[in-house]
JSON list of C-alpha atoms in Angstrom, two decimals:
[
{"chain": "A", "resi": 1, "resn": "PHE", "atom": "CA", "xyz": [-17.62, -52.95, -32.72]},
{"chain": "A", "resi": 2, "resn": "LEU", "atom": "CA", "xyz": [-19.03, -49.42, -32.95]},
{"chain": "A", "resi": 3, "resn": "THR", "atom": "CA", "xyz": [-22.61, -50.59, -33.09]},
{"chain": "A", "resi": 4, "resn": "ARG", "atom": "CA", "xyz": [-22.23, -52.75, -29.97]},
{"chain": "A", "resi": 5, "resn": "HIS", "atom": "CA", "xyz": [-20.30, -50.19, -27.89]},
{"chain": "A", "resi": 6, "resn": "ARG", "atom": "CA", "xyz": [-21.78, -47.01, -29.31]},
{"chain": "A", "resi": 7, "resn": "ASN", "atom": "CA", "xyz": [-22.72, -45.47, -25.92]},
{"chain": "A", "resi": 8, "resn": "LEU", "atom": "CA", "xyz": [-19.32, -46.19, -24.42]},
{"chain": "A", "resi": 9, "resn": "PHE", "atom": "CA", "xyz": [-17.61, -44.71, -27.49]},
{"chain": "A", "resi": 10, "resn": "LEU", "atom": "CA", "xyz": [-19.77, -41.56, -27.35]},
{"chain": "A", "resi": 11, "resn": "LEU", "atom": "CA", "xyz": [-19.16, -41.16, -23.63]},
{"chain": "A", "resi": 12, "resn": "THR", "atom": "CA", "xyz": [-15.39, -41.44, -24.14]},
{"chain": "A", "resi": 13, "resn": "LEU", "atom": "CA", "xyz": [-15.53, -38.94, -26.99]},
{"chain": "A", "resi": 14, "resn": "LEU", "atom": "CA", "xyz": [-17.58, -36.53, -24.88]},
{"chain": "A", "resi": 15, "resn": "LEU", "atom": "CA", "xyz": [-15.18, -36.78, -21.91]},
{"chain": "A", "resi": 16, "resn": "SER", "atom": "CA", "xyz": [-12.16, -36.26, -24.16]},
{"chain": "A", "resi": 17, "resn": "THR", "atom": "CA", "xyz": [-13.75, -33.16, -25.69]},
{"chain": "A", "resi": 18, "resn": "LEU", "atom": "CA", "xyz": [-14.62, -31.83, -22.25]},
{"chain": "A", "resi": 19, "resn": "CYS", "atom": "CA", "xyz": [-11.03, -32.30, -20.99]},
{"chain": "A", "resi": 20, "resn": "ILE", "atom": "CA", "xyz": [-9.53, -30.59, -24.04]},
{"chain": "A", "resi": 21, "resn": "SER", "atom": "CA", "xyz": [-12.00, -27.71, -23.80]},
{"chain": "A", "resi": 22, "resn": "SER", "atom": "CA", "xyz": [-11.34, -27.27, -20.07]},
{"chain": "A", "resi": 23, "resn": "ALA", "atom": "CA", "xyz": [-7.56, -27.17, -20.61]},
{"chain": "A", "resi": 24, "resn": "ALA", "atom": "CA", "xyz": [-7.91, -24.65, -23.44]},
{"chain": "A", "resi": 25, "resn": "ASN", "atom": "CA", "xyz": [-10.18, -22.41, -21.35]},
{"chain": "A", "resi": 26, "resn": "ARG", "atom": "CA", "xyz": [-7.82, -22.54, -18.37]},
{"chain": "A", "resi": 27, "resn": "ARG", "atom": "CA", "xyz": [-4.88, -21.57, -20.57]},
{"chain": "A", "resi": 28, "resn": "ARG", "atom": "CA", "xyz": [-6.88, -18.75, -22.17]},
{"chain": "A", "resi": 29, "resn": "LEU", "atom": "CA", "xyz": [-7.92, -17.39, -18.74]},
{"chain": "A", "resi": 30, "resn": "GLU", "atom": "CA", "xyz": [-4.36, -17.53, -17.42]},
{"chain": "A", "resi": 31, "resn": "GLU", "atom": "CA", "xyz": [-3.10, -15.62, -20.45]},
{"chain": "A", "resi": 32, "resn": "ALA", "atom": "CA", "xyz": [-5.88, -13.02, -20.22]},
{"chain": "A", "resi": 33, "resn": "HIS", "atom": "CA", "xyz": [-5.62, -12.54, -16.44]},
{"chain": "A", "resi": 34, "resn": "PRO", "atom": "CA", "xyz": [-2.14, -13.29, -15.13]},
{"chain": "A", "resi": 35, "resn": "ALA", "atom": "CA", "xyz": [-1.84, -13.76, -11.39]},
{"chain": "A", "resi": 36, "resn": "SER", "atom": "CA", "xyz": [-2.34, -10.46, -9.58]},
{"chain": "A", "resi": 37, "resn": "THR", "atom": "CA", "xyz": [0.33, -9.28, -7.23]},
{"chain": "A", "resi": 38, "resn": "LEU", "atom": "CA", "xyz": [0.00, -6.62, -4.60]},
{"chain": "A", "resi": 39, "resn": "PRO", "atom": "CA", "xyz": [2.47, -3.79, -4.20]},
{"chain": "A", "resi": 40, "resn": "VAL", "atom": "CA", "xyz": [4.33, -4.18, -0.93]},
{"chain": "A", "resi": 41, "resn": "MET", "atom": "CA", "xyz": [6.15, -1.49, 0.95]},
{"chain": "A", "resi": 42, "resn": "SER", "atom": "CA", "xyz": [8.43, -2.41, 3.83]},
{"chain": "A", "resi": 43, "resn": "VAL", "atom": "CA", "xyz": [9.01, 0.17, 6.49]},
{"chain": "A", "resi": 44, "resn": "THR", "atom": "CA", "xyz": [12.17, 0.07, 8.56]},
{"chain": "A", "resi": 45, "resn": "GLY", "atom": "CA", "xyz": [12.94, 1.79, 11.83]},
{"chain": "A", "resi": 46, "resn": "GLU", "atom": "CA", "xyz": [10.89, 2.31, 14.94]},
{"chain": "A", "resi": 47, "resn": "PRO", "atom": "CA", "xyz": [7.17, 2.58, 14.29]},
{"chain": "A", "resi": 48, "resn": "LEU", "atom": "CA", "xyz": [5.62, 5.84, 15.42]},
{"chain": "A", "resi": 49, "resn": "GLN", "atom": "CA", "xyz": [2.77, 3.93, 16.99]},
{"chain": "A", "resi": 50, "resn": "THR", "atom": "CA", "xyz": [1.34, 0.44, 17.02]},
{"chain": "A", "resi": 51, "resn": "VAL", "atom": "CA", "xyz": [-1.44, -0.53, 14.65]},
{"chain": "A", "resi": 52, "resn": "GLY", "atom": "CA", "xyz": [-3.82, -0.82, 17.60]},
{"chain": "A", "resi": 53, "resn": "ALA", "atom": "CA", "xyz": [-3.04, 2.73, 18.72]},
{"chain": "A", "resi": 54, "resn": "TYR", "atom": "CA", "xyz": [-3.53, 3.98, 15.17]},
{"chain": "A", "resi": 55, "resn": "VAL", "atom": "CA", "xyz": [-6.95, 2.29, 14.91]},
{"chain": "A", "resi": 56, "resn": "ARG", "atom": "CA", "xyz": [-8.06, 3.81, 18.25]},
{"chain": "A", "resi": 57, "resn": "GLU", "atom": "CA", "xyz": [-6.90, 7.27, 17.18]},
{"chain": "A", "resi": 58, "resn": "ARG", "atom": "CA", "xyz": [-8.59, 6.87, 13.78]},
{"chain": "A", "resi": 59, "resn": "THR", "atom": "CA", "xyz": [-11.86, 5.88, 15.46]},
{"chain": "A", "resi": 60, "resn": "SER", "atom": "CA", "xyz": [-11.72, 8.94, 17.71]},
{"chain": "A", "resi": 61, "resn": "LEU", "atom": "CA", "xyz": [-11.11, 11.24, 14.71]},
{"chain": "A", "resi": 62, "resn": "TYR", "atom": "CA", "xyz": [-13.90, 9.49, 12.80]},
{"chain": "A", "resi": 63, "resn": "GLU", "atom": "CA", "xyz": [-16.37, 10.24, 15.61]},
{"chain": "A", "resi": 64, "resn": "GLN", "atom": "CA", "xyz": [-15.27, 13.91, 15.69]},
{"chain": "A", "resi": 65, "resn": "GLU", "atom": "CA", "xyz": [-15.70, 14.20, 11.90]},
{"chain": "A", "resi": 66, "resn": "LEU", "atom": "CA", "xyz": [-19.17, 12.66, 12.12]},
{"chain": "A", "resi": 67, "resn": "ILE", "atom": "CA", "xyz": [-20.26, 15.20, 14.72]},
{"chain": "A", "resi": 68, "resn": "ALA", "atom": "CA", "xyz": [-18.82, 18.17, 12.79]},
{"chain": "A", "resi": 69, "resn": "LEU", "atom": "CA", "xyz": [-20.33, 17.13, 9.46]},
{"chain": "A", "resi": 70, "resn": "GLN", "atom": "CA", "xyz": [-23.70, 16.33, 11.02]},
{"chain": "A", "resi": 71, "resn": "ARG", "atom": "CA", "xyz": [-23.75, 19.85, 12.54]},
{"chain": "A", "resi": 72, "resn": "LEU", "atom": "CA", "xyz": [-23.12, 21.33, 9.10]},
{"chain": "A", "resi": 73, "resn": "VAL", "atom": "CA", "xyz": [-25.91, 19.24, 7.58]},
{"chain": "A", "resi": 74, "resn": "ASP", "atom": "CA", "xyz": [-28.32, 20.31, 10.33]},
{"chain": "A", "resi": 75, "resn": "GLN", "atom": "CA", "xyz": [-27.57, 24.06, 10.08]},
{"chain": "A", "resi": 76, "resn": "GLU", "atom": "CA", "xyz": [-30.49, 25.61, 8.32]},
{"chain": "A", "resi": 77, "resn": "GLY", "atom": "CA", "xyz": [-28.66, 28.95, 7.94]},
{"chain": "A", "resi": 78, "resn": "LEU", "atom": "CA", "xyz": [-26.21, 27.47, 5.39]},
{"chain": "A", "resi": 79, "resn": "ASP", "atom": "CA", "xyz": [-26.95, 27.36, 1.70]},
{"chain": "A", "resi": 80, "resn": "GLY", "atom": "CA", "xyz": [-28.26, 24.10, 0.24]},
{"chain": "A", "resi": 81, "resn": "LEU", "atom": "CA", "xyz": [-25.11, 23.30, -1.73]},
{"chain": "A", "resi": 82, "resn": "THR", "atom": "CA", "xyz": [-22.89, 23.48, 1.36]},
{"chain": "A", "resi": 83, "resn": "ARG", "atom": "CA", "xyz": [-25.27, 21.28, 3.32]},
{"chain": "A", "resi": 84, "resn": "GLN", "atom": "CA", "xyz": [-25.47, 18.81, 0.42]},
{"chain": "A", "resi": 85, "resn": "ASP", "atom": "CA", "xyz": [-21.65, 18.65, 0.16]},
{"chain": "A", "resi": 86, "resn": "ALA", "atom": "CA", "xyz": [-21.42, 18.02, 3.90]},
{"chain": "A", "resi": 87, "resn": "ALA", "atom": "CA", "xyz": [-24.04, 15.25, 3.64]},
{"chain": "A", "resi": 88, "resn": "GLU", "atom": "CA", "xyz": [-22.13, 13.60, 0.77]},
{"chain": "A", "resi": 89, "resn": "GLN", "atom": "CA", "xyz": [-18.84, 13.77, 2.71]},
{"chain": "A", "resi": 90, "resn": "LEU", "atom": "CA", "xyz": [-20.62, 12.33, 5.75]},
{"chain": "A", "resi": 91, "resn": "GLN", "atom": "CA", "xyz": [-21.92, 9.38, 3.72]},
{"chain": "A", "resi": 92, "resn": "GLU", "atom": "CA", "xyz": [-18.49, 8.73, 2.18]},
{"chain": "A", "resi": 93, "resn": "ILE", "atom": "CA", "xyz": [-16.79, 8.79, 5.58]},
{"chain": "A", "resi": 94, "resn": "ILE", "atom": "CA", "xyz": [-19.38, 6.37, 6.97]},
{"chain": "A", "resi": 95, "resn": "ARG", "atom": "CA", "xyz": [-18.98, 4.03, 3.95]},
{"chain": "A", "resi": 96, "resn": "ASN", "atom": "CA", "xyz": [-15.18, 4.05, 4.21]},
{"chain": "A", "resi": 97, "resn": "HIS", "atom": "CA", "xyz": [-15.24, 3.48, 7.97]},
{"chain": "A", "resi": 98, "resn": "LYS", "atom": "CA", "xyz": [-17.62, 0.53, 7.67]},
{"chain": "A", "resi": 99, "resn": "ALA", "atom": "CA", "xyz": [-15.45, -1.00, 4.92]},
{"chain": "A", "resi": 100, "resn": "GLN", "atom": "CA", "xyz": [-12.31, -0.52, 7.02]},
{"chain": "A", "resi": 101, "resn": "GLU", "atom": "CA", "xyz": [-13.88, -2.18, 10.06]},
{"chain": "A", "resi": 102, "resn": "ALA", "atom": "CA", "xyz": [-15.24, -5.08, 7.99]},
{"chain": "A", "resi": 103, "resn": "ILE", "atom": "CA", "xyz": [-11.86, -5.73, 6.35]},
{"chain": "A", "resi": 104, "resn": "GLU", "atom": "CA", "xyz": [-9.97, -5.48, 9.65]},
{"chain": "A", "resi": 105, "resn": "THR", "atom": "CA", "xyz": [-12.43, -7.86, 11.32]},
{"chain": "A", "resi": 106, "resn": "ALA", "atom": "CA", "xyz": [-12.11, -10.35, 8.46]},
{"chain": "A", "resi": 107, "resn": "LEU", "atom": "CA", "xyz": [-8.30, -10.20, 8.68]},
{"chain": "A", "resi": 108, "resn": "THR", "atom": "CA", "xyz": [-8.24, -10.85, 12.43]},
{"chain": "A", "resi": 109, "resn": "GLY", "atom": "CA", "xyz": [-7.46, -14.55, 11.92]},
{"chain": "A", "resi": 110, "resn": "SER", "atom": "CA", "xyz": [-4.90, -14.06, 9.15]},
{"chain": "A", "resi": 111, "resn": "SER", "atom": "CA", "xyz": [-1.15, -13.83, 9.46]},
{"chain": "A", "resi": 112, "resn": "LEU", "atom": "CA", "xyz": [-1.45, -10.08, 8.75]},
{"chain": "A", "resi": 113, "resn": "ALA", "atom": "CA", "xyz": [-3.03, -9.43, 12.16]},
{"chain": "A", "resi": 114, "resn": "PRO", "atom": "CA", "xyz": [-2.70, -7.06, 13.86]},
{"chain": "A", "resi": 115, "resn": "CYS", "atom": "CA", "xyz": [-3.40, -4.76, 10.95]},
{"chain": "A", "resi": 116, "resn": "ALA", "atom": "CA", "xyz": [-5.25, -1.62, 9.95]},
{"chain": "A", "resi": 117, "resn": "ALA", "atom": "CA", "xyz": [-7.20, -1.06, 6.76]},
{"chain": "A", "resi": 118, "resn": "VAL", "atom": "CA", "xyz": [-7.27, 2.42, 5.23]},
{"chain": "A", "resi": 119, "resn": "VAL", "atom": "CA", "xyz": [-9.96, 2.96, 2.60]},
{"chain": "A", "resi": 120, "resn": "GLN", "atom": "CA", "xyz": [-9.74, 6.31, 0.86]},
{"chain": "A", "resi": 121, "resn": "GLY", "atom": "CA", "xyz": [-10.25, 7.66, -2.63]},
{"chain": "A", "resi": 122, "resn": "GLY", "atom": "CA", "xyz": [-11.05, 4.27, -4.16]},
{"chain": "A", "resi": 123, "resn": "SER", "atom": "CA", "xyz": [-7.96, 2.54, -2.80]},
{"chain": "A", "resi": 124, "resn": "LEU", "atom": "CA", "xyz": [-7.14, 0.23, 0.08]},
{"chain": "A", "resi": 125, "resn": "THR", "atom": "CA", "xyz": [-3.94, 0.14, 2.09]},
{"chain": "A", "resi": 126, "resn": "ILE", "atom": "CA", "xyz": [-3.34, -2.57, 4.66]},
{"chain": "A", "resi": 127, "resn": "VAL", "atom": "CA", "xyz": [-0.80, -1.64, 7.33]},
{"chain": "A", "resi": 128, "resn": "THR", "atom": "CA", "xyz": [0.55, -4.58, 9.31]},
{"chain": "A", "resi": 129, "resn": "GLU", "atom": "CA", "xyz": [3.15, -5.03, 12.00]},
{"chain": "A", "resi": 130, "resn": "GLN", "atom": "CA", "xyz": [4.15, -8.35, 10.41]},
{"chain": "A", "resi": 131, "resn": "PRO", "atom": "CA", "xyz": [7.36, -8.47, 8.33]},
{"chain": "A", "resi": 132, "resn": "ALA", "atom": "CA", "xyz": [5.80, -10.47, 5.47]},
{"chain": "A", "resi": 133, "resn": "PHE", "atom": "CA", "xyz": [2.60, -11.92, 4.10]},
{"chain": "A", "resi": 134, "resn": "THR", "atom": "CA", "xyz": [1.62, -15.07, 2.22]},
{"chain": "A", "resi": 135, "resn": "ASP", "atom": "CA", "xyz": [-0.01, -15.50, -1.19]},
{"chain": "A", "resi": 136, "resn": "ALA", "atom": "CA", "xyz": [-3.13, -16.65, 0.63]},
{"chain": "A", "resi": 137, "resn": "ASP", "atom": "CA", "xyz": [-3.16, -13.38, 2.60]},
{"chain": "A", "resi": 138, "resn": "ALA", "atom": "CA", "xyz": [-2.80, -11.39, -0.63]},
{"chain": "A", "resi": 139, "resn": "ALA", "atom": "CA", "xyz": [-5.70, -13.28, -2.21]},
{"chain": "A", "resi": 140, "resn": "LEU", "atom": "CA", "xyz": [-7.79, -12.72, 0.92]},
{"chain": "A", "resi": 141, "resn": "VAL", "atom": "CA", "xyz": [-7.03, -8.98, 0.92]},
{"chain": "A", "resi": 142, "resn": "MET", "atom": "CA", "xyz": [-7.97, -8.64, -2.76]},
{"chain": "A", "resi": 143, "resn": "THR", "atom": "CA", "xyz": [-11.22, -10.55, -2.19]},
{"chain": "A", "resi": 144, "resn": "LEU", "atom": "CA", "xyz": [-12.11, -8.47, 0.86]},
{"chain": "A", "resi": 145, "resn": "ALA", "atom": "CA", "xyz": [-11.26, -5.22, -0.94]},
{"chain": "A", "resi": 146, "resn": "ASP", "atom": "CA", "xyz": [-13.73, -6.07, -3.68]},
{"chain": "A", "resi": 147, "resn": "ALA", "atom": "CA", "xyz": [-16.41, -7.53, -1.41]},
{"chain": "A", "resi": 148, "resn": "HIS", "atom": "CA", "xyz": [-16.46, -4.80, 1.24]},
{"chain": "A", "resi": 149, "resn": "ALA", "atom": "CA", "xyz": [-15.36, -1.69, -0.64]},
{"chain": "A", "resi": 150, "resn": "GLY", "atom": "CA", "xyz": [-15.65, -2.47, -4.37]},
{"chain": "A", "resi": 151, "resn": "ILE", "atom": "CA", "xyz": [-11.92, -1.83, -4.79]},
{"chain": "A", "resi": 152, "resn": "ALA", "atom": "CA", "xyz": [-10.05, -3.50, -7.65]},
{"chain": "A", "resi": 153, "resn": "PRO", "atom": "CA", "xyz": [-6.80, -5.39, -6.95]},
{"chain": "A", "resi": 154, "resn": "ALA", "atom": "CA", "xyz": [-4.83, -2.71, -8.82]},
{"chain": "A", "resi": 155, "resn": "ASN", "atom": "CA", "xyz": [-5.81, -0.23, -6.10]},
{"chain": "A", "resi": 156, "resn": "VAL", "atom": "CA", "xyz": [-4.68, -2.35, -3.13]},
{"chain": "A", "resi": 157, "resn": "GLN", "atom": "CA", "xyz": [-1.34, -2.25, -1.37]},
{"chain": "A", "resi": 158, "resn": "ILE", "atom": "CA", "xyz": [0.13, -3.74, 1.80]},
{"chain": "A", "resi": 159, "resn": "ILE", "atom": "CA", "xyz": [2.64, -1.98, 4.03]},
{"chain": "A", "resi": 160, "resn": "THR", "atom": "CA", "xyz": [4.65, -4.39, 6.21]},
{"chain": "A", "resi": 161, "resn": "ALA", "atom": "CA", "xyz": [7.10, -3.81, 9.04]},
{"chain": "A", "resi": 162, "resn": "GLN", "atom": "CA", "xyz": [10.68, -4.89, 8.59]}
]
């Protein structure tokens, strides 16, 4: 029997080995990396401002900071270290602002919208007017945090309204 159906037997053996190996790898990955969860803070009471108003105010402050830091960088009367520090701060502010805008734009179609992204000091906070979020939203936020800002899931949190 084995000589006549050798190829079929080998194919069955190969598929069985592949299935067992796949199941073992999946179990090993789940044990090594349990499902990530995001910290969630719920805020009660009247919001001080809407998310949209916050984003507009943040953009205005961002533009003012850009102007002030660029003036410091351009002042030839300052010592080199001060100008270099101002240039580094300017680049960090620009990087964070671009990451915030990219994340907010990507979240426009999610159930978290309207929302604001705050990138600062290697962490991301999503502030939403929604009372809750889904697992799919959490996965999307973690993916966007890594893709746009290089932020690990451990450094991401979501603040929801209640």
